[in-house]
Amino acid sequence: MIRRIQPHRDATFPASIPSVAMRVSKDVRRTFCSVSPLTRTLPSEESSPNSIPHRLLSILTKPNWHKSPSLKQILPSIRPSHVSSLFSLDLHPKTALNFSHWISQSPRFKHSVYSYASLLSLLASNGYAEVAVKIRSLMIKRCESVGDALFVLDTCKKMSKDNNFIKLRVECYNTLLNSLARFGMVDEMEKLYIEMLEEEEVSPNVYTYNKMVFGYCKVGNVVKAKEYVSKIVEAGLEPDFFTDTSMIMGYCRSKDLDSAFKVFEGMASKGFRKNEVAYTHLIHGLCVARRVDEAMELFAKMKEDDGDNNCHPTVRTYTVLINALCGLKRKSEALELRKEMSERGITPNIHTYTVLISSSCSECNFEEARELLCDMVERGLIPNVVTYNALINGYCEQGMMEEALDVVELMESRNVSPNTRTYNELIHGFCKKNVHKAMGVFHKMLERRVAPSVVTYNSLIDGQCRSGNFDSAYRLLSMMKDRGLVPDQWTYNSFIDNLCKKKRVEEARELFDSLEGEGVVDANVVMYTALIDGYCKSDQLEEAKVILEKMLSKSCLPNTSTFNALIHGLCTDGNLSEAMLLEKKMVEKGLQTTVITETILIHRMLKEGDFDQAERRFEEMLVSGTKPDAHTYTTFIQSYCSVGKLKEAEVMIEKMKVDGVFPDSITYSSLIRGYGDQGLTDSAFDVLKRMLDDGCEPSHHTFLSLLKHLVEMKHGKENDLCLTSNMIKFDIVTELLDRMVEHGVTPNARSYEMLIKGICENGNLRVAEKVLERMQQEEGISSPSESIFNAILSCCCKLEMYKEAAKVVDEMICVGQLPQLESCKILICGLYKKEENERGVWVFKNLLRCGYYHDEIAWKIVVDGVGKQGLVEAFNELFTVMKESGCKFSSHTYALLTEGPPDTST
């Protein structure tokens, strides 16, 4: 992840260069870097004499080690990986066993299968057979994942082969089968069962067969489960209470509720009581089928049976119902059930709390979610990774990444290691804002040896594509394949859709055609629609129609989005009548017009000046039950403003509020522009006040629009005045800020950020610096954000002011902010071109220290930067710097770098 580095000054870097970044406040906030190590420490680090395993060994070799102050001091830092390494050292088996028991009493420590396996190996190799068998059982029961189960299975098989006195007996086989069944690993169960049959001294019993029935029922394979029910009978045994209960689960999971109820009703005739597990399976099956009211009725019946059959609802019964009710937004009923649980003396478990926390997060009630987390800890429950992931996911969905990272820190402080899902949530969240920070999370994920999934790569590829970094996206695709992961439709959807949006339609088409040739992934409606939309927006309407025909020939049915893309293309081409005919055809195919369809057509009518037709269409839209969105209303407002119909625009903005649609930044900015174009600057500022009062933040376009009108007031209005950098003077900006105050708008940090961003995009660095200086003089305004300094950095690079840009990078890194890689690429290339090699290396070294993913730095700066610009000396020098700095590369990236700079001759 991105980690903050301490302020640093290189003696070789001249400190006399003026820089606005020198004025940054040193009140450094907690940054992305503060997340502590996320998985087990690597064995190489544990080999040090000062490592925790070696320190433990030193303590345990002394008498009365359990009273050692040093042991108590390091106890909170001890992880299962440390214990596993400890047992691999020269430790006496009895001491190891005593320590294992002692540390397992700590509420913040839980053994892993790996720490148990190390202890088991130590005991087995020293002849402690009886206790080794017990530890083996504990190890099997400790499995928490598919990986754990596979590891344990392999360990048990090897030990049985190598140590005759801890051979696998039927009881151990059954425990292993149960562990595999928990994770639905039926293939491995089948293999183990066959191996069991091959053992001369081991015979399956009813528990063995029941484990097999349970495993297949868990994955909904009732047919295979029935085969093992038959084997019970063939072996001269009787199917029992557990057999029927498993079959009920199997039928429920295969969505055959009728058969499940038939088995349930037949239990009494066999002398089996209707038990809470069977009831819960049925209730769960009804909930999955969204028949929640029936599930509640069955739950009531279960409580009636409570007295007769001693059948008590369990914590799982309640949790299943609470989960279903929360999913249907029936939270009050869910909370009533939780209250009933307490009245019955049933304590909610981790899963119950996780469901409630997830529900609170979906309602954006994070305070309630955190209270629930605290409550479960106070009750002595230890939240697991799933619980923390629910909270992390909630924060990430709302873009609250700092809060998500706080949860990561919290879970790690409680010795809970983030898993693939945790990283995927963080990566997805960061990709919405800054793909480079997401790549930093990916870097940490790989560093901590947590396996990325297809979802991991898909999120990163989509983030890189949306940021326009297609070279990086293609490299991620190669890395994904190198790991043995198979790209899916989502992977290629991201490429094709984003290539089309970036006007690289032919490249998207080439990729699309290659998929058909390879036959790995079938083209879907998303890919076809993206191509059609891309061709339409590239003024290649006929080619878009060809893609539609191809789509139909492949039996891939177009959806509303497909038709909307073509309708938009026709409207843009000025062919409204054909667009309306296509809309009619869409309806004939059973597809409904959407608010997007209506808005596209209305926009074209307004563009042609036919306000009457547009307004009629709008009324028809309301009658049909299609609710206009902000874009629909804004389309009218923009059109009214463009012809000076400001009263009509104001009526429309009031109408949208009455209809429960909130005006957005574009809506208000359009109205501001409309008043400004009429010379009504005071009215424009009044709109700005209304905008902020309604909780809508102005964009940098809003402020540029206001600056443009102030410039026109001062210098006279010209037709289609284009605001250039030399037109924006600081006195104009000062007037803007003063007028804001006059109209009751106090500039805040966000206002300054957008204003500075707009001025920087306009290329006026000096004015931006002065505005920043004024911002820092204002009381109650926080330190300049990362976004502000990246805007200044980008402006410096655009103006080729590379020395100034280098200082900005330095100060950003010193206060824990992350300079954008694109700007850094331009900066380093610019420095090398100006023969400022030493300064270029200095900036590059700083980048390596701020937590960027090393592969991405290599791609962006070395290969796509200096490499593609033919700066061979720079390429070799920066590659050497990375190697000397201990950077770790993927095999794909290392091959790219060792090949040398890309050939730029073609």
Short mmCIF file of N, CA, C and O in Angstrom, two decimals, residues 387-478:
data_model
loop_
_atom_site.label_atom_id
_atom_site.label_comp_id
_atom_site.label_asym_id
_atom_site.label_seq_id
_atom_site.Cartn_x
_atom_site.Cartn_y
_atom_site.Cartn_z
N THR A 387 -16.66 -10.42 9.26
CA THR A 387 -17.29 -9.30 9.96
C THR A 387 -16.60 -7.99 9.57
O THR A 387 -17.27 -7.01 9.20
N TYR A 388 -15.29 -7.97 9.65
CA TYR A 388 -14.55 -6.76 9.30
C TYR A 388 -14.75 -6.41 7.82
O TYR A 388 -14.88 -5.23 7.46
N ASN A 389 -14.80 -7.42 6.98
CA ASN A 389 -14.99 -7.17 5.54
C ASN A 389 -16.34 -6.50 5.27
O ASN A 389 -16.46 -5.69 4.35
N ALA A 390 -17.37 -6.86 6.05
CA ALA A 390 -18.69 -6.23 5.87
C ALA A 390 -18.59 -4.73 6.11
O ALA A 390 -19.15 -3.93 5.34
N LEU A 391 -17.86 -4.36 7.14
CA LEU A 391 -17.69 -2.93 7.46
C LEU A 391 -16.80 -2.24 6.43
O LEU A 391 -17.10 -1.12 5.98
N ILE A 392 -15.72 -2.90 6.04
CA ILE A 392 -14.81 -2.34 5.03
C ILE A 392 -15.55 -2.14 3.71
O ILE A 392 -15.42 -1.09 3.06
N ASN A 393 -16.35 -3.13 3.32
CA ASN A 393 -17.12 -3.02 2.08
C ASN A 393 -18.07 -1.83 2.13
O ASN A 393 -18.21 -1.09 1.16
N GLY A 394 -18.73 -1.64 3.29
CA GLY A 394 -19.65 -0.51 3.43
C GLY A 394 -18.95 0.81 3.22
O GLY A 394 -19.44 1.69 2.50
N TYR A 395 -17.80 0.98 3.87
CA TYR A 395 -17.05 2.23 3.71
C TYR A 395 -16.56 2.41 2.27
O TYR A 395 -16.63 3.51 1.71
N CYS A 396 -16.05 1.34 1.67
CA CYS A 396 -15.52 1.43 0.30
C CYS A 396 -16.61 1.79 -0.70
O CYS A 396 -16.38 2.55 -1.64
N GLU A 397 -17.82 1.24 -0.50
CA GLU A 397 -18.94 1.55 -1.40
C GLU A 397 -19.26 3.04 -1.38
O GLU A 397 -19.70 3.60 -2.38
N GLN A 398 -19.04 3.68 -0.25
CA GLN A 398 -19.32 5.12 -0.13
C GLN A 398 -18.09 5.98 -0.37
O GLN A 398 -18.14 7.20 -0.18
N GLY A 399 -16.99 5.35 -0.79
CA GLY A 399 -15.77 6.10 -1.07
C GLY A 399 -15.06 6.60 0.18
O GLY A 399 -14.21 7.49 0.09
N MET A 400 -15.39 6.05 1.35
CA MET A 400 -14.80 6.48 2.62
C MET A 400 -13.57 5.62 2.90
O MET A 400 -13.56 4.78 3.79
N MET A 401 -12.51 5.86 2.12
CA MET A 401 -11.36 4.97 2.14
C MET A 401 -10.53 5.10 3.42
O MET A 401 -9.97 4.10 3.89
N GLU A 402 -10.44 6.29 3.97
CA GLU A 402 -9.69 6.44 5.22
C GLU A 402 -10.34 5.63 6.33
O GLU A 402 -9.67 4.97 7.13
N GLU A 403 -11.67 5.66 6.37
CA GLU A 403 -12.39 4.90 7.38
C GLU A 403 -12.21 3.39 7.16
O GLU A 403 -12.10 2.62 8.12
N ALA A 404 -12.20 3.00 5.89
CA ALA A 404 -11.97 1.58 5.57
C ALA A 404 -10.59 1.13 6.07
O ALA A 404 -10.43 0.03 6.62
N LEU A 405 -9.61 2.00 5.90
CA LEU A 405 -8.25 1.67 6.36
C LEU A 405 -8.16 1.64 7.88
O LEU A 405 -7.39 0.86 8.45
N ASP A 406 -8.97 2.46 8.53
CA ASP A 406 -9.03 2.39 10.00
C ASP A 406 -9.48 1.01 10.45
O ASP A 406 -8.96 0.45 11.43
N VAL A 407 -10.44 0.44 9.73
CA VAL A 407 -10.94 -0.89 10.08
C VAL A 407 -9.86 -1.94 9.85
O VAL A 407 -9.71 -2.88 10.63
N VAL A 408 -9.07 -1.77 8.76
CA VAL A 408 -7.96 -2.70 8.51
C VAL A 408 -6.98 -2.67 9.68
O VAL A 408 -6.53 -3.71 10.16
N GLU A 409 -6.67 -1.46 10.14
CA GLU A 409 -5.76 -1.34 11.29
C GLU A 409 -6.35 -2.01 12.53
O GLU A 409 -5.65 -2.71 13.27
N LEU A 410 -7.65 -1.81 12.73
CA LEU A 410 -8.31 -2.38 13.89
C LEU A 410 -8.27 -3.90 13.85
O LEU A 410 -7.94 -4.56 14.85
N MET A 411 -8.58 -4.49 12.69
CA MET A 411 -8.60 -5.95 12.60
C MET A 411 -7.21 -6.52 12.80
O MET A 411 -7.04 -7.56 13.45
N GLU A 412 -6.21 -5.84 12.28
CA GLU A 412 -4.84 -6.34 12.46
C GLU A 412 -4.37 -6.22 13.91
O GLU A 412 -3.64 -7.08 14.40
N SER A 413 -4.83 -5.17 14.58
CA SER A 413 -4.45 -5.01 15.98
C SER A 413 -5.05 -6.14 16.82
O SER A 413 -4.59 -6.41 17.93
N ARG A 414 -6.09 -6.78 16.27
CA ARG A 414 -6.72 -7.90 16.96
C ARG A 414 -6.32 -9.24 16.35
O ARG A 414 -7.01 -10.24 16.50
N ASN A 415 -5.20 -9.22 15.62
CA ASN A 415 -4.62 -10.45 15.04
C ASN A 415 -5.55 -11.15 14.05
O ASN A 415 -5.56 -12.38 13.96
N VAL A 416 -6.34 -10.37 13.31
CA VAL A 416 -7.15 -10.92 12.23
C VAL A 416 -6.52 -10.45 10.92
O VAL A 416 -6.40 -9.25 10.67
N SER A 417 -6.09 -11.40 10.10
CA SER A 417 -5.39 -11.06 8.86
C SER A 417 -6.38 -10.83 7.72
O SER A 417 -7.27 -11.66 7.49
N PRO A 418 -6.25 -9.73 7.02
CA PRO A 418 -7.08 -9.50 5.83
C PRO A 418 -6.89 -10.61 4.81
O PRO A 418 -5.80 -11.16 4.67
N ASN A 419 -7.94 -10.95 4.10
CA ASN A 419 -7.87 -11.99 3.07
C ASN A 419 -8.08 -11.39 1.69
O ASN A 419 -8.12 -10.16 1.53
N THR A 420 -8.23 -12.24 0.71
CA THR A 420 -8.39 -11.77 -0.66
C THR A 420 -9.59 -10.84 -0.79
O THR A 420 -9.53 -9.81 -1.47
N ARG A 421 -10.69 -11.18 -0.12
CA ARG A 421 -11.89 -10.35 -0.17
C ARG A 421 -11.62 -8.96 0.39
O ARG A 421 -12.09 -7.94 -0.15
N THR A 422 -10.87 -8.88 1.49
CA THR A 422 -10.53 -7.58 2.08
C THR A 422 -9.81 -6.71 1.07
O THR A 422 -10.17 -5.54 0.85
N TYR A 423 -8.78 -7.27 0.47
CA TYR A 423 -8.01 -6.52 -0.52
C TYR A 423 -8.87 -6.13 -1.72
O TYR A 423 -8.75 -5.03 -2.25
N ASN A 424 -9.74 -7.05 -2.14
CA ASN A 424 -10.59 -6.74 -3.30
C ASN A 424 -11.52 -5.57 -3.02
O ASN A 424 -11.75 -4.73 -3.90
N GLU A 425 -12.04 -5.49 -1.79
CA GLU A 425 -12.90 -4.36 -1.42
C GLU A 425 -12.10 -3.05 -1.47
O GLU A 425 -12.56 -2.04 -2.01
N LEU A 426 -10.90 -3.07 -0.90
CA LEU A 426 -10.05 -1.87 -0.88
C LEU A 426 -9.66 -1.46 -2.30
O LEU A 426 -9.70 -0.28 -2.66
N ILE A 427 -9.27 -2.43 -3.10
CA ILE A 427 -8.86 -2.15 -4.48
C ILE A 427 -10.02 -1.55 -5.27
O ILE A 427 -9.85 -0.55 -5.98
N HIS A 428 -11.19 -2.15 -5.13
CA HIS A 428 -12.37 -1.64 -5.83
C HIS A 428 -12.68 -0.21 -5.40
O HIS A 428 -12.99 0.66 -6.23
N GLY A 429 -12.59 0.03 -4.09
CA GLY A 429 -12.86 1.37 -3.57
C GLY A 429 -11.88 2.41 -4.08
O GLY A 429 -12.26 3.50 -4.51
N PHE A 430 -10.58 2.07 -4.05
CA PHE A 430 -9.57 3.02 -4.52
C PHE A 430 -9.63 3.23 -6.03
O PHE A 430 -9.30 4.31 -6.51
N CYS A 431 -10.03 2.21 -6.76
CA CYS A 431 -10.11 2.34 -8.22
C CYS A 431 -11.11 3.42 -8.63
O CYS A 431 -10.98 4.03 -9.69
N LYS A 432 -12.10 3.67 -7.79
CA LYS A 432 -13.08 4.72 -8.10
C LYS A 432 -12.46 6.11 -8.04
O LYS A 432 -12.94 7.04 -8.67
N LYS A 433 -11.39 6.24 -7.23
CA LYS A 433 -10.79 7.55 -7.00
C LYS A 433 -9.39 7.68 -7.59
O LYS A 433 -9.06 8.68 -8.21
N ASN A 434 -8.58 6.68 -7.35
CA ASN A 434 -7.17 6.77 -7.75
C ASN A 434 -6.63 5.36 -7.94
O ASN A 434 -6.31 4.66 -6.98
N VAL A 435 -6.52 4.96 -9.20
CA VAL A 435 -6.10 3.59 -9.51
C VAL A 435 -4.69 3.31 -9.01
O VAL A 435 -4.35 2.17 -8.68
N HIS A 436 -3.86 4.34 -8.89
CA HIS A 436 -2.48 4.12 -8.44
C HIS A 436 -2.46 3.71 -6.96
O HIS A 436 -1.61 2.91 -6.54
N LYS A 437 -3.39 4.26 -6.17
CA LYS A 437 -3.48 3.82 -4.78
C LYS A 437 -3.99 2.38 -4.72
O LYS A 437 -3.58 1.60 -3.86
N ALA A 438 -4.88 2.06 -5.64
CA ALA A 438 -5.35 0.67 -5.72
C ALA A 438 -4.20 -0.26 -6.05
O ALA A 438 -4.10 -1.38 -5.51
N MET A 439 -3.31 0.19 -6.93
CA MET A 439 -2.14 -0.62 -7.28
C MET A 439 -1.21 -0.76 -6.07
O MET A 439 -0.53 -1.78 -5.91
N GLY A 440 -1.19 0.26 -5.22
CA GLY A 440 -0.41 0.16 -3.98
C GLY A 440 -0.95 -0.93 -3.07
O GLY A 440 -0.20 -1.67 -2.44
N VAL A 441 -2.28 -1.04 -3.00
CA VAL A 441 -2.91 -2.11 -2.22
C VAL A 441 -2.55 -3.47 -2.83
O VAL A 441 -2.23 -4.43 -2.12
N PHE A 442 -2.57 -3.54 -4.15
CA PHE A 442 -2.22 -4.77 -4.86
C PHE A 442 -0.78 -5.17 -4.56
O PHE A 442 -0.47 -6.35 -4.34
N HIS A 443 0.10 -4.18 -4.53
CA HIS A 443 1.51 -4.41 -4.20
C HIS A 443 1.63 -5.05 -2.81
O HIS A 443 2.34 -6.04 -2.61
N LYS A 444 0.90 -4.49 -1.85
CA LYS A 444 0.94 -5.03 -0.49
C LYS A 444 0.35 -6.43 -0.45
O LYS A 444 0.83 -7.31 0.26
N MET A 445 -0.69 -6.64 -1.23
CA MET A 445 -1.35 -7.95 -1.29
C MET A 445 -0.36 -9.03 -1.75
O MET A 445 -0.26 -10.11 -1.15
N LEU A 446 0.38 -8.73 -2.80
CA LEU A 446 1.37 -9.68 -3.31
C LEU A 446 2.53 -9.84 -2.33
O LEU A 446 3.02 -10.95 -2.12
N GLU A 447 2.94 -8.73 -1.75
CA GLU A 447 4.05 -8.75 -0.80
C GLU A 447 3.73 -9.64 0.39
O GLU A 447 4.59 -10.33 0.93
N ARG A 448 2.47 -9.62 0.80
CA ARG A 448 2.05 -10.42 1.96
C ARG A 448 1.56 -11.80 1.57
O ARG A 448 0.99 -12.52 2.39
N ARG A 449 1.73 -12.15 0.31
CA ARG A 449 1.42 -13.49 -0.20
C ARG A 449 -0.05 -13.87 -0.04
O ARG A 449 -0.40 -15.02 0.27
N VAL A 450 -0.91 -12.90 -0.23
CA VAL A 450 -2.34 -13.16 -0.30
C VAL A 450 -2.69 -13.28 -1.78
O VAL A 450 -2.40 -12.39 -2.57
N ALA A 451 -3.28 -14.39 -2.16
CA ALA A 451 -3.48 -14.69 -3.58
C ALA A 451 -4.55 -13.80 -4.20
O ALA A 451 -5.69 -13.78 -3.73
N PRO A 452 -4.20 -13.06 -5.26
CA PRO A 452 -5.23 -12.28 -5.97
C PRO A 452 -6.15 -13.20 -6.76
O PRO A 452 -5.76 -14.30 -7.14
N SER A 453 -7.36 -12.75 -6.99
CA SER A 453 -8.35 -13.53 -7.74
C SER A 453 -8.64 -12.83 -9.07
O SER A 453 -8.11 -11.75 -9.35
N VAL A 454 -9.51 -13.44 -9.85
CA VAL A 454 -9.95 -12.81 -11.11
C VAL A 454 -10.59 -11.46 -10.80
O VAL A 454 -10.39 -10.48 -11.53
N VAL A 455 -11.34 -11.39 -9.70
CA VAL A 455 -11.99 -10.14 -9.31
C VAL A 455 -10.95 -9.05 -9.04
O VAL A 455 -11.13 -7.89 -9.42
N THR A 456 -9.85 -9.42 -8.40
CA THR A 456 -8.76 -8.46 -8.12
C THR A 456 -8.27 -7.84 -9.42
O THR A 456 -8.20 -6.61 -9.56
N TYR A 457 -7.91 -8.69 -10.36
CA TYR A 457 -7.37 -8.19 -11.63
C TYR A 457 -8.42 -7.42 -12.43
O TYR A 457 -8.10 -6.40 -13.06
N ASN A 458 -9.66 -7.89 -12.40
CA ASN A 458 -10.71 -7.18 -13.14
C ASN A 458 -10.90 -5.76 -12.64
O ASN A 458 -11.09 -4.82 -13.41
N SER A 459 -10.87 -5.59 -11.31
CA SER A 459 -11.01 -4.24 -10.72
C SER A 459 -9.86 -3.35 -11.16
O SER A 459 -10.06 -2.19 -11.54
N LEU A 460 -8.63 -3.87 -11.09
CA LEU A 460 -7.45 -3.08 -11.46
C LEU A 460 -7.44 -2.76 -12.95
O LEU A 460 -7.12 -1.64 -13.36
N ILE A 461 -7.79 -3.74 -13.77
CA ILE A 461 -7.83 -3.52 -15.21
C ILE A 461 -8.86 -2.45 -15.55
O ILE A 461 -8.59 -1.53 -16.35
N ASP A 462 -10.03 -2.54 -14.92
CA ASP A 462 -11.06 -1.54 -15.18
C ASP A 462 -10.61 -0.16 -14.72
O ASP A 462 -10.83 0.84 -15.41
N GLY A 463 -9.96 -0.10 -13.55
CA GLY A 463 -9.46 1.18 -13.05
C GLY A 463 -8.42 1.79 -13.97
O GLY A 463 -8.45 3.00 -14.26
N GLN A 464 -7.49 0.97 -14.45
CA GLN A 464 -6.46 1.47 -15.38
C GLN A 464 -7.08 1.92 -16.70
O GLN A 464 -6.71 2.94 -17.27
N CYS A 465 -8.04 1.13 -17.19
CA CYS A 465 -8.70 1.49 -18.45
C CYS A 465 -9.46 2.81 -18.32
O CYS A 465 -9.38 3.68 -19.20
N ARG A 466 -10.21 2.97 -17.23
CA ARG A 466 -10.97 4.20 -17.05
C ARG A 466 -10.06 5.42 -16.90
O ARG A 466 -10.44 6.54 -17.22
N SER A 467 -8.83 5.19 -16.41
CA SER A 467 -7.85 6.28 -16.28
C SER A 467 -7.07 6.49 -17.58
O SER A 467 -6.19 7.35 -17.63
N GLY A 468 -7.35 5.67 -18.59
CA GLY A 468 -6.67 5.81 -19.87
C GLY A 468 -5.32 5.13 -19.93
O GLY A 468 -4.58 5.30 -20.90
N ASN A 469 -4.98 4.32 -18.90
CA ASN A 469 -3.68 3.65 -18.86
C ASN A 469 -3.79 2.25 -19.46
O ASN A 469 -3.68 1.23 -18.76
N PHE A 470 -4.02 2.19 -20.75
CA PHE A 470 -4.29 0.89 -21.37
C PHE A 470 -3.06 -0.01 -21.42
O PHE A 470 -3.18 -1.24 -21.32
N ASP A 471 -1.87 0.59 -21.56
CA ASP A 471 -0.65 -0.24 -21.54
C ASP A 471 -0.54 -0.98 -20.21
O ASP A 471 -0.22 -2.17 -20.16
N SER A 472 -0.82 -0.26 -19.12
CA SER A 472 -0.77 -0.88 -17.80
C SER A 472 -1.85 -1.95 -17.68
O SER A 472 -1.63 -3.01 -17.07
N ALA A 473 -3.02 -1.69 -18.24
CA ALA A 473 -4.11 -2.66 -18.18
C ALA A 473 -3.74 -3.94 -18.93
O ALA A 473 -4.01 -5.05 -18.45
N TYR A 474 -3.12 -3.81 -20.10
CA TYR A 474 -2.70 -4.99 -20.87
C TYR A 474 -1.64 -5.79 -20.10
O TYR A 474 -1.62 -7.02 -20.15
N ARG A 475 -0.77 -5.08 -19.39
CA ARG A 475 0.25 -5.78 -18.61
C ARG A 475 -0.37 -6.54 -17.45
O ARG A 475 0.06 -7.65 -17.12
N LEU A 476 -1.38 -5.95 -16.84
CA LEU A 476 -2.10 -6.66 -15.77
C LEU A 476 -2.78 -7.91 -16.33
O LEU A 476 -2.83 -8.95 -15.67
N LEU A 477 -3.27 -7.81 -17.55
CA LEU A 477 -3.89 -8.96 -18.20
C LEU A 477 -2.87 -10.09 -18.37
O LEU A 477 -3.17 -11.26 -18.12
N SER A 478 -1.66 -9.72 -18.78
CA SER A 478 -0.60 -10.72 -18.94
C SER A 478 -0.23 -11.35 -17.60
O SER A 478 -0.04 -12.57 -17.49
#
